[in-house]
Amino acid sequence: MAEELALLVADVFEAAGALRRAGEALAGAEGQTQARWQLMSVVSEESLPVARAARRLGVARQGVQRIANELVRDGLAEFRDNPDHRTSSMLALTPSGRRALEAITARAEAAHRAMGEGIAQADLATLRALLRRLTEQTDQWAEAEAEAEAGTGAEAGGAKRGTRSRAATDRLPE
């Protein structure tokens, strides 16, 4: 089981890399980067403070702040007053930002149709469900490890966080 999971992790990293490269190409065709595309997408439904957008993206607030400032500078987004917090503005798309996002999204939809050709809808749904379950279980494990480290020191639970077993690293893509 552990060996098969290690192989799956390597496959997921490889797929993530391929999807990241494809995303950069899709966004680049519209004069954007994947990071800008992701941030525009996150704030497309509702205005969000930069810190909350960063949490949703799972990245550092400082990086998201830099990208948000670039989007504002380029007229694709704007900062609005936050009724809940005077010093934490909300990031919102401008009409130009919405048009840019719509153009990238249209390219992505066409690319997704091509990438998914020959893969059954049911297989995709099963894969998504399994990946969500794996993500949830991984997060639960990481939280338990962090709690154990906090409660009994860095050596709790064996290896320190951030280390990988030899079996896992032996199978990482080159």
C-alpha positions as a Markdown table, in Angstrom:
| # | Residue | x | y | z |
|---|---|---|---|---|
| 1 | Met | 0.0 | 0.0 | 0.0 |
| 2 | Ala | 2.7 | 2.5 | 1.0 |
| 3 | Glu | 4.7 | 1.8 | -2.1 |
| 4 | Glu | 1.7 | 2.2 | -4.4 |
| 5 | Leu | 0.9 | 5.5 | -2.7 |
| 6 | Ala | 4.4 | 6.7 | -3.2 |
| 7 | Leu | 4.1 | 5.9 | -6.9 |
| 8 | Leu | 0.8 | 7.8 | -7.0 |
| 9 | Val | 2.4 | 10.8 | -5.3 |
| 10 | Ala | 5.1 | 10.8 | -8.0 |
| 11 | Asp | 2.4 | 10.5 | -10.7 |
| 12 | Val | 0.4 | 13.4 | -9.2 |
| 13 | Phe | 3.5 | 15.6 | -9.1 |
| 14 | Glu | 4.2 | 14.8 | -12.8 |
| 15 | Ala | 0.6 | 15.5 | -13.7 |
| 16 | Ala | 0.7 | 18.8 | -11.7 |
| 17 | Gly | 3.8 | 19.9 | -13.6 |
| 18 | Ala | 2.2 | 19.1 | -17.0 |
| 19 | Leu | -1.0 | 21.0 | -16.0 |
| 20 | Arg | 1.0 | 23.9 | -14.7 |
| 21 | Arg | 2.9 | 24.2 | -18.0 |
| 22 | Ala | -0.4 | 24.0 | -19.9 |
| 23 | Gly | -1.9 | 26.6 | -17.6 |
| 24 | Glu | 1.1 | 29.0 | -18.2 |
| 25 | Ala | 0.6 | 28.5 | -22.0 |
| 26 | Leu | -3.1 | 29.2 | -21.8 |
| 27 | Ala | -2.7 | 32.3 | -19.6 |
| 28 | Gly | 0.3 | 33.4 | -21.7 |
| 29 | Ala | -1.8 | 33.4 | -24.9 |
| 30 | Glu | -3.9 | 36.1 | -23.2 |
| 31 | Gly | -0.9 | 38.1 | -21.9 |
| 32 | Gln | -1.3 | 36.8 | -18.3 |
| 33 | Thr | 0.5 | 34.3 | -16.1 |
| 34 | Gln | -1.1 | 31.3 | -14.4 |
| 35 | Ala | -0.7 | 33.0 | -11.0 |
| 36 | Arg | -2.6 | 36.0 | -12.2 |
| 37 | Trp | -5.2 | 33.7 | -13.8 |
| 38 | Gln | -5.7 | 31.8 | -10.5 |
| 39 | Leu | -6.0 | 35.0 | -8.5 |
| 40 | Met | -8.5 | 36.5 | -10.9 |
| 41 | Ser | -10.5 | 33.3 | -10.8 |
| 42 | Val | -10.5 | 33.3 | -6.9 |
| 43 | Val | -11.9 | 36.8 | -6.7 |
| 44 | Ser | -14.3 | 36.5 | -9.7 |
| 45 | Glu | -17.3 | 35.3 | -7.7 |
| 46 | Glu | -16.8 | 37.7 | -4.8 |
| 47 | Ser | -14.4 | 40.4 | -3.6 |
| 48 | Leu | -11.9 | 39.0 | -1.1 |
| 49 | Pro | -9.2 | 40.4 | 1.1 |
| 50 | Val | -5.7 | 39.3 | -0.2 |
| 51 | Ala | -5.1 | 37.2 | 2.9 |
| 52 | Arg | -8.3 | 35.2 | 2.3 |
| 53 | Ala | -7.5 | 34.8 | -1.4 |
| 54 | Ala | -4.0 | 33.5 | -0.4 |
| 55 | Arg | -5.5 | 31.0 | 2.0 |
| 56 | Arg | -7.9 | 29.7 | -0.8 |
| 57 | Leu | -5.0 | 29.4 | -3.2 |
| 58 | Gly | -2.8 | 27.7 | -0.5 |
| 59 | Val | 0.1 | 30.2 | -1.0 |
| 60 | Ala | 1.8 | 32.9 | 0.9 |
| 61 | Arg | 0.0 | 36.2 | 1.3 |
| 62 | Gln | 3.0 | 38.3 | 0.3 |
| 63 | Gly | 3.1 | 36.7 | -3.2 |
| 64 | Val | -0.6 | 37.2 | -3.7 |
| 65 | Gln | -0.3 | 40.8 | -2.6 |
| 66 | Arg | 2.4 | 41.4 | -5.2 |
| 67 | Ile | 0.2 | 39.8 | -7.9 |
| 68 | Ala | -2.9 | 41.8 | -6.7 |
| 69 | Asn | -0.9 | 45.0 | -6.9 |
| 70 | Glu | 0.1 | 44.1 | -10.5 |
| 71 | Leu | -3.5 | 43.4 | -11.5 |
| 72 | Val | -4.6 | 46.7 | -10.0 |
| 73 | Arg | -1.7 | 48.5 | -11.8 |
| 74 | Asp | -2.8 | 46.9 | -15.1 |
| 75 | Gly | -6.5 | 47.8 | -14.6 |
| 76 | Leu | -7.6 | 44.2 | -14.2 |
| 77 | Ala | -8.6 | 44.5 | -10.6 |
| 78 | Glu | -9.2 | 47.2 | -8.0 |
| 79 | Phe | -9.1 | 47.4 | -4.2 |
| 80 | Arg | -12.4 | 48.2 | -2.5 |
| 81 | Asp | -13.3 | 49.2 | 1.0 |
| 82 | Asn | -13.8 | 46.2 | 3.3 |
| 83 | Pro | -16.8 | 46.8 | 5.6 |
| 84 | Asp | -15.5 | 44.3 | 8.1 |
| 85 | His | -11.9 | 45.5 | 8.3 |
| 86 | Arg | -10.8 | 49.1 | 7.7 |
| 87 | Thr | -7.2 | 48.3 | 6.9 |
| 88 | Ser | -7.7 | 45.1 | 4.8 |
| 89 | Ser | -9.1 | 46.1 | 1.4 |
| 90 | Met | -11.1 | 43.7 | -0.8 |
| 91 | Leu | -9.7 | 42.7 | -4.2 |
| 92 | Ala | -12.3 | 42.8 | -7.0 |
| 93 | Leu | -12.1 | 42.3 | -10.8 |
| 94 | Thr | -12.7 | 45.3 | -13.0 |
| 95 | Pro | -14.7 | 44.8 | -16.3 |
| 96 | Ser | -11.3 | 44.5 | -18.1 |
| 97 | Gly | -10.3 | 41.8 | -15.6 |
| 98 | Arg | -13.5 | 39.9 | -16.2 |
| 99 | Arg | -12.9 | 40.0 | -20.0 |
| 100 | Ala | -9.4 | 38.7 | -19.5 |
| 101 | Leu | -10.6 | 35.9 | -17.2 |
| 102 | Glu | -13.4 | 35.0 | -19.7 |
| 103 | Ala | -10.8 | 34.8 | -22.6 |
| 104 | Ile | -8.5 | 32.5 | -20.6 |
| 105 | Thr | -11.4 | 30.4 | -19.4 |
| 106 | Ala | -12.6 | 29.9 | -22.9 |
| 107 | Arg | -9.1 | 28.7 | -24.0 |
| 108 | Ala | -9.0 | 26.4 | -20.9 |
| 109 | Glu | -12.4 | 24.9 | -21.7 |
| 110 | Ala | -11.2 | 24.0 | -25.2 |
| 111 | Ala | -7.9 | 22.6 | -23.8 |
| 112 | His | -9.8 | 20.5 | -21.2 |
| 113 | Arg | -12.0 | 19.0 | -23.9 |
| 114 | Ala | -8.8 | 18.0 | -25.8 |
| 115 | Met | -7.0 | 16.7 | -22.7 |
| 116 | Gly | -9.9 | 14.7 | -21.6 |
| 117 | Glu | -10.6 | 13.1 | -24.9 |
| 118 | Gly | -11.0 | 9.3 | -24.5 |
| 119 | Ile | -11.4 | 9.5 | -20.8 |
| 120 | Ala | -14.8 | 8.5 | -19.5 |
| 121 | Gln | -16.7 | 11.0 | -17.4 |
| 122 | Ala | -17.2 | 8.4 | -14.7 |
| 123 | Asp | -13.5 | 7.8 | -14.6 |
| 124 | Leu | -12.8 | 11.5 | -14.1 |
| 125 | Ala | -15.4 | 11.7 | -11.4 |
| 126 | Thr | -13.9 | 8.7 | -9.6 |
| 127 | Leu | -10.4 | 10.1 | -9.9 |
| 128 | Arg | -11.6 | 13.5 | -8.5 |
| 129 | Ala | -13.3 | 11.8 | -5.5 |
| 130 | Leu | -10.2 | 9.7 | -4.8 |
| 131 | Leu | -7.9 | 12.8 | -5.0 |
| 132 | Arg | -10.2 | 14.8 | -2.7 |
| 133 | Arg | -10.2 | 11.8 | -0.2 |
| 134 | Leu | -6.4 | 11.5 | -0.4 |
| 135 | Thr | -6.0 | 15.3 | 0.1 |
| 136 | Glu | -8.3 | 15.2 | 3.2 |
| 137 | Gln | -6.5 | 12.3 | 4.7 |
| 138 | Thr | -3.1 | 13.9 | 4.0 |
| 139 | Asp | -4.3 | 17.1 | 5.7 |
| 140 | Gln | -5.6 | 15.1 | 8.7 |
| 141 | Trp | -2.3 | 13.3 | 9.0 |
| 142 | Ala | -0.3 | 16.6 | 8.8 |
| 143 | Glu | -2.5 | 18.2 | 11.4 |
| 144 | Ala | -2.0 | 15.2 | 13.8 |
| 145 | Glu | 1.8 | 15.2 | 13.2 |
| 146 | Ala | 1.9 | 19.0 | 13.9 |
| 147 | Glu | -0.1 | 18.5 | 17.1 |
| 148 | Ala | 2.2 | 15.7 | 18.2 |
| 149 | Glu | 5.3 | 17.8 | 17.5 |
| 150 | Ala | 3.8 | 20.7 | 19.4 |
| 151 | Gly | 2.9 | 18.5 | 22.3 |
| 152 | Thr | 6.0 | 16.4 | 22.7 |
| 153 | Gly | 8.7 | 18.1 | 20.7 |
| 154 | Ala | 10.1 | 17.7 | 17.2 |
| 155 | Glu | 10.8 | 14.0 | 17.5 |
| 156 | Ala | 7.1 | 13.0 | 18.1 |
| 157 | Gly | 5.8 | 10.5 | 15.6 |
| 158 | Gly | 9.2 | 9.6 | 14.2 |
| 159 | Ala | 10.6 | 11.6 | 11.3 |
| 160 | Lys | 10.4 | 15.4 | 11.4 |
| 161 | Arg | 7.9 | 17.1 | 9.2 |
| 162 | Gly | 9.1 | 17.9 | 5.7 |
| 163 | Thr | 11.1 | 14.7 | 5.4 |
| 164 | Arg | 10.3 | 11.9 | 3.0 |
| 165 | Ser | 10.9 | 8.2 | 3.2 |
| 166 | Arg | 13.5 | 6.8 | 1.0 |
| 167 | Ala | 10.8 | 4.8 | -0.8 |
| 168 | Ala | 8.9 | 8.0 | -1.7 |
| 169 | Thr | 12.0 | 9.9 | -2.9 |
| 170 | Asp | 13.3 | 7.0 | -5.0 |
| 171 | Arg | 10.1 | 7.3 | -7.2 |
| 172 | Leu | 9.9 | 11.1 | -7.6 |
| 173 | Pro | 10.0 | 12.1 | -11.3 |
| 174 | Glu | 13.3 | 13.5 | -12.6 |
